[in-house]
Amino acid sequence: MEKEIRGIQLPLSQTQKVRLKKALELLQSLSLKVNVDASVVVADTITVDHEDGVLKGHGTADLNGEVVATICGVVERVNKLVYVRALRSRYKPEVGDIVIGRVVEVAQKRWRLEINYCQDAVLMLSSMNMPDGVQRRRTAVDELNMRCIFEENDVVCAEVRGFQHDGLHLQARSRKYGKLTRGQLLTVSPYLVKRQKQHFHHLEEFGIDLILGCNGFIWVGEHIEATDDMVEDQVNQSDPQVLLPGKNSVSLEEQEKSYTTLETRKYICRAANAIRVLSTLGFNITLEIIKGIIDLSLSMNLDIHDMLGSEFCVLVAEKEAERRSSNKKKR
Amino acid sequence: MGGLSLGEKHFIQGGIAQDLRCDGRKRLAYRPIYVETGVIPQANGSARVRMGATDVIASVKAELGKPSLLQPDKGKVSIYIDCSSTAEPAFEGRGGDELATELSVALQRCLLGGKSGAGAGIDLSSLIVVEGKICWDLYIDGLVVSSDGNLLDALGASIKAALSNTGIPRVQVAAGTANDEQPEVDVSDEEFLQFDTSGVPVIVTLTKVGRHYIVDATSEEESQMSSAVSISVNRQGHICGITKRGGAALDPSIILDMISVAKHVSEQVINKLDSEIASAEAQEES
């Protein structure tokens, strides 16, 4: 069982090591046993029925008439096709996924976004709802004002629209999508974020927004009412020239007034550290678990930074094992 | 590390102004330091230091050499840093050279003292075998494996850990050689001498963001800095070296203020580092 701990890079004392090992063992025993032989490592043989004919897909190779895996992952079968889905890889988009990306380029009628996929995603100006909310043809003026909507390095939330001839396309046809400000972006391995019904969360008790991007980019920020944004953008749109120079020349005093309040910031940092703990432990990231960790840390009256210490990590692992085993008993 | 959006920059600056940084730290709090020693078996001493996502390795190699003519009673120490391209794609090829040279120079200033070797954290006269003829040359090599800000402090800590892990073989000098001949030596491969590393300073970098300064900045915070002052402090609380990075000018009174803060912070860092090194050494032996 030493191998399970090896992946978790934490300075652990002897007792903490034992406790973590126990929690992980319990978690392992609770996981479903159905798909055990579906997970393969390099050079494992994949059992196939040769009479039906086999199409070897990604991550497989032919070795002396046997199909073997060339990467570590889970075997997937679609009719005749057999391929291996790698465990720790870049994000693989699926249509309808909610992703968070960073703008790397403002190009002709489109933005290019970094979304941890093997190529940059494209967000067309035409697949954006205009800030005035009216559906209309995009004019040359709109094209010139693209930087008023998103600039380079902006963090943007969007939905995967599908693959076109020139790559992966995104769309942002709703008010909930768009630029994210006043918060921090975290990056975790994409496999930790599973597709759920809801990826946008507003934690009312803390006044924070939490967006779990399927690509492993997670946004934690101050809660912003979607409608407020609209009014602001309308002002932007009507008079972009006036606003742009002002953005850089704000005095330090004015800037300080507009900072996120300390109370909200504490919750943002607490939520962010909860996600960091989950990421080091390699646990799935869902709203329920994040809330659980925030409550746990609050009830222990723990300092925000101490949440990243080994002791709290071990505690979270134990709580998670406890939670899953009680869930199992209920069923 | 790509750029940050205006919103994120604003959030980071706000956090530093309000004394609550993105990972919940206060302005003068370090990330947990994690030390592993003896990571390179071929070297005389080595250590790996992790602070958050920053990960550095230092190794010490000792070779017999000739002392320089100007200082016949002292050994030689040289420090080289290499930035691996695994840390950041920009370091590929010659991309990391500039940063590597900057770090090497800063470390040499902070740890090796003046040209004469006086005031060095490492006692150079302990490296002498036969005065004017044979001495130990120490080659200290640092490697940046992963970079998340505050590289200089991490490298300083790793060199301190590597030196305390270093064993210099005991040397027997054959007696009765003529004065102008190179004496014969017998290097023992069983007996090792430990270094005295209590004098090796730690480096505390204070990064100025807005009107406040912080210790142990992450790379995101470093991208917002106006200037940074690295101060190396030894156990006695004496300043061994100061280097400043970043273009923005600083008021002298702020520098004095920073020095007293660094002195205060360094006490905790030295204690933390020493206990980490001790536990790492204990772990290695078990």
XYZ file of C-alpha atoms in Angstrom, chain A residues 139-315:
177
model
C -20.479 44.670 -37.817
C -16.974 45.852 -38.472
C -17.341 48.170 -35.473
C -18.066 45.217 -33.219
C -14.943 43.597 -34.531
C -12.855 46.646 -33.725
C -14.255 46.768 -30.206
C -13.501 43.144 -29.405
C -10.897 44.135 -26.807
C -13.651 45.856 -24.830
C -15.227 42.470 -24.280
C -12.185 40.270 -23.670
C -8.519 41.209 -23.652
C -5.433 39.021 -23.683
C -4.971 37.104 -20.395
C -8.598 37.552 -19.374
C -10.217 34.576 -17.715
C -13.341 33.554 -19.562
C -16.018 30.993 -18.912
C -17.692 29.322 -21.895
C -19.322 26.144 -23.164
C -17.861 23.653 -25.639
C -19.786 23.977 -28.893
C -18.071 21.309 -30.936
C -15.318 20.565 -33.392
C -15.153 22.484 -36.609
C -12.646 22.241 -39.422
C -10.345 24.744 -37.708
C -10.364 23.260 -34.247
C -12.415 23.282 -31.087
C -15.117 25.912 -30.884
C -16.649 27.417 -27.782
C -19.758 29.501 -27.287
C -20.955 31.910 -24.631
C -24.581 32.497 -25.443
C -25.861 33.193 -22.000
C -25.471 35.797 -19.338
C -23.781 33.386 -16.971
C -20.809 32.983 -19.307
C -18.218 35.639 -19.899
C -15.352 37.379 -18.198
C -14.437 36.469 -14.640
C -12.963 39.097 -12.355
C -12.353 39.612 -8.640
C -11.163 36.185 -7.666
C -8.545 33.562 -8.264
C -8.097 30.793 -10.806
C -6.916 27.377 -9.658
C -5.695 24.597 -11.892
C -6.134 20.940 -11.004
C -5.914 17.725 -13.005
C -8.958 17.582 -15.303
C -9.903 14.083 -14.179
C -10.791 15.432 -10.742
C -13.730 17.433 -12.100
C -16.550 15.206 -13.262
C -19.437 16.349 -15.437
C -22.356 17.356 -13.258
C -25.764 18.953 -13.618
C -24.508 22.205 -12.225
C -21.070 23.745 -12.622
C -21.942 27.273 -11.525
C -22.373 27.599 -7.806
C -23.244 30.568 -5.701
C -22.439 29.902 -2.070
C -24.864 32.363 -0.521
C -23.715 31.907 3.045
C -20.198 32.973 2.061
C -21.055 35.391 -0.747
C -18.747 33.682 -3.209
C -19.021 32.229 -6.685
C -17.520 28.877 -7.537
C -17.220 27.650 -11.111
C -15.902 24.150 -11.685
C -14.602 24.026 -15.243
C -14.517 20.525 -16.742
C -10.992 21.253 -17.985
C -9.655 21.418 -14.443
C -9.667 25.197 -14.239
C -11.610 26.292 -11.194
C -12.687 29.830 -10.471
C -13.275 31.048 -6.943
C -14.373 34.637 -6.695
C -16.588 37.256 -5.192
C -20.256 36.838 -6.050
C -21.332 39.113 -8.867
C -24.962 39.476 -9.913
C -25.242 38.636 -13.585
C -27.587 41.515 -14.283
C -25.247 44.152 -12.889
C -22.709 43.108 -15.424
C -25.113 43.937 -18.237
C -25.595 47.541 -17.253
C -21.883 48.016 -16.844
C -21.198 46.541 -20.217
C -23.727 48.767 -21.874
C -21.815 51.741 -20.596
C -18.631 50.173 -21.906
C -20.146 49.645 -25.274
C -21.483 53.134 -25.750
C -18.302 54.885 -24.742
C -15.317 52.595 -24.832
C -12.814 55.343 -25.576
C -13.536 57.183 -22.361
C -13.225 54.136 -20.174
C -10.064 52.603 -21.570
C -7.464 55.191 -20.574
C -9.052 55.482 -17.135
C -8.455 51.807 -16.429
C -4.698 52.165 -16.055
C -4.504 55.519 -14.369
C -6.587 54.746 -11.281
C -4.807 56.081 -8.234
C -3.728 53.721 -5.462
C -6.313 55.103 -3.037
C -9.167 54.565 -5.444
C -7.904 51.088 -6.160
C -7.859 50.233 -2.475
C -11.473 51.246 -2.072
C -12.591 48.783 -4.706
C -10.814 45.759 -3.194
C -12.820 42.716 -2.219
C -13.873 42.995 1.403
C -11.787 41.087 3.910
C -14.750 38.974 5.035
C -15.454 37.707 1.505
C -11.769 37.288 0.790
C -11.431 34.980 3.782
C -14.095 32.702 2.380
C -12.586 32.828 -1.108
C -9.214 31.759 0.288
C -10.823 29.081 2.433
C -12.659 27.631 -0.557
C -9.512 27.842 -2.679
C -7.479 26.004 -0.054
C -10.200 23.357 0.245
C -9.764 22.722 -3.484
C -5.980 22.660 -3.122
C -6.271 20.009 -0.406
C -8.537 17.879 -2.586
C -6.123 18.254 -5.475
C -3.119 17.088 -3.438
C -5.096 14.115 -2.161
C -6.437 13.350 -5.648
C -10.100 13.334 -4.629
C -12.959 14.309 -6.914
C -13.964 17.927 -6.601
C -17.666 18.568 -6.050
C -19.581 21.313 -4.321
C -20.708 18.998 -1.530
C -17.167 17.987 -0.586
C -15.799 21.523 -0.827
C -18.556 22.763 1.465
C -17.807 19.915 3.840
C -14.146 20.903 4.054
C -14.953 24.592 4.547
C -17.347 23.717 7.373
C -14.813 21.348 8.909
C -12.107 24.001 8.889
C -14.510 26.594 10.297
C -15.685 24.309 13.065
C -12.076 23.586 13.997
C -11.402 27.326 13.936
C -8.394 26.599 11.777
C -6.246 29.333 10.303
C -6.760 29.540 6.542
C -3.167 28.787 5.648
C -3.003 25.839 8.055
C -5.541 24.097 5.826
C -2.632 23.221 3.530
C -0.705 21.481 6.308
C -0.333 17.709 6.437
C -2.491 17.310 9.537
C -5.568 18.798 7.893
C -4.974 16.782 4.701
C -4.957 13.549 6.678
C -8.089 14.642 8.499
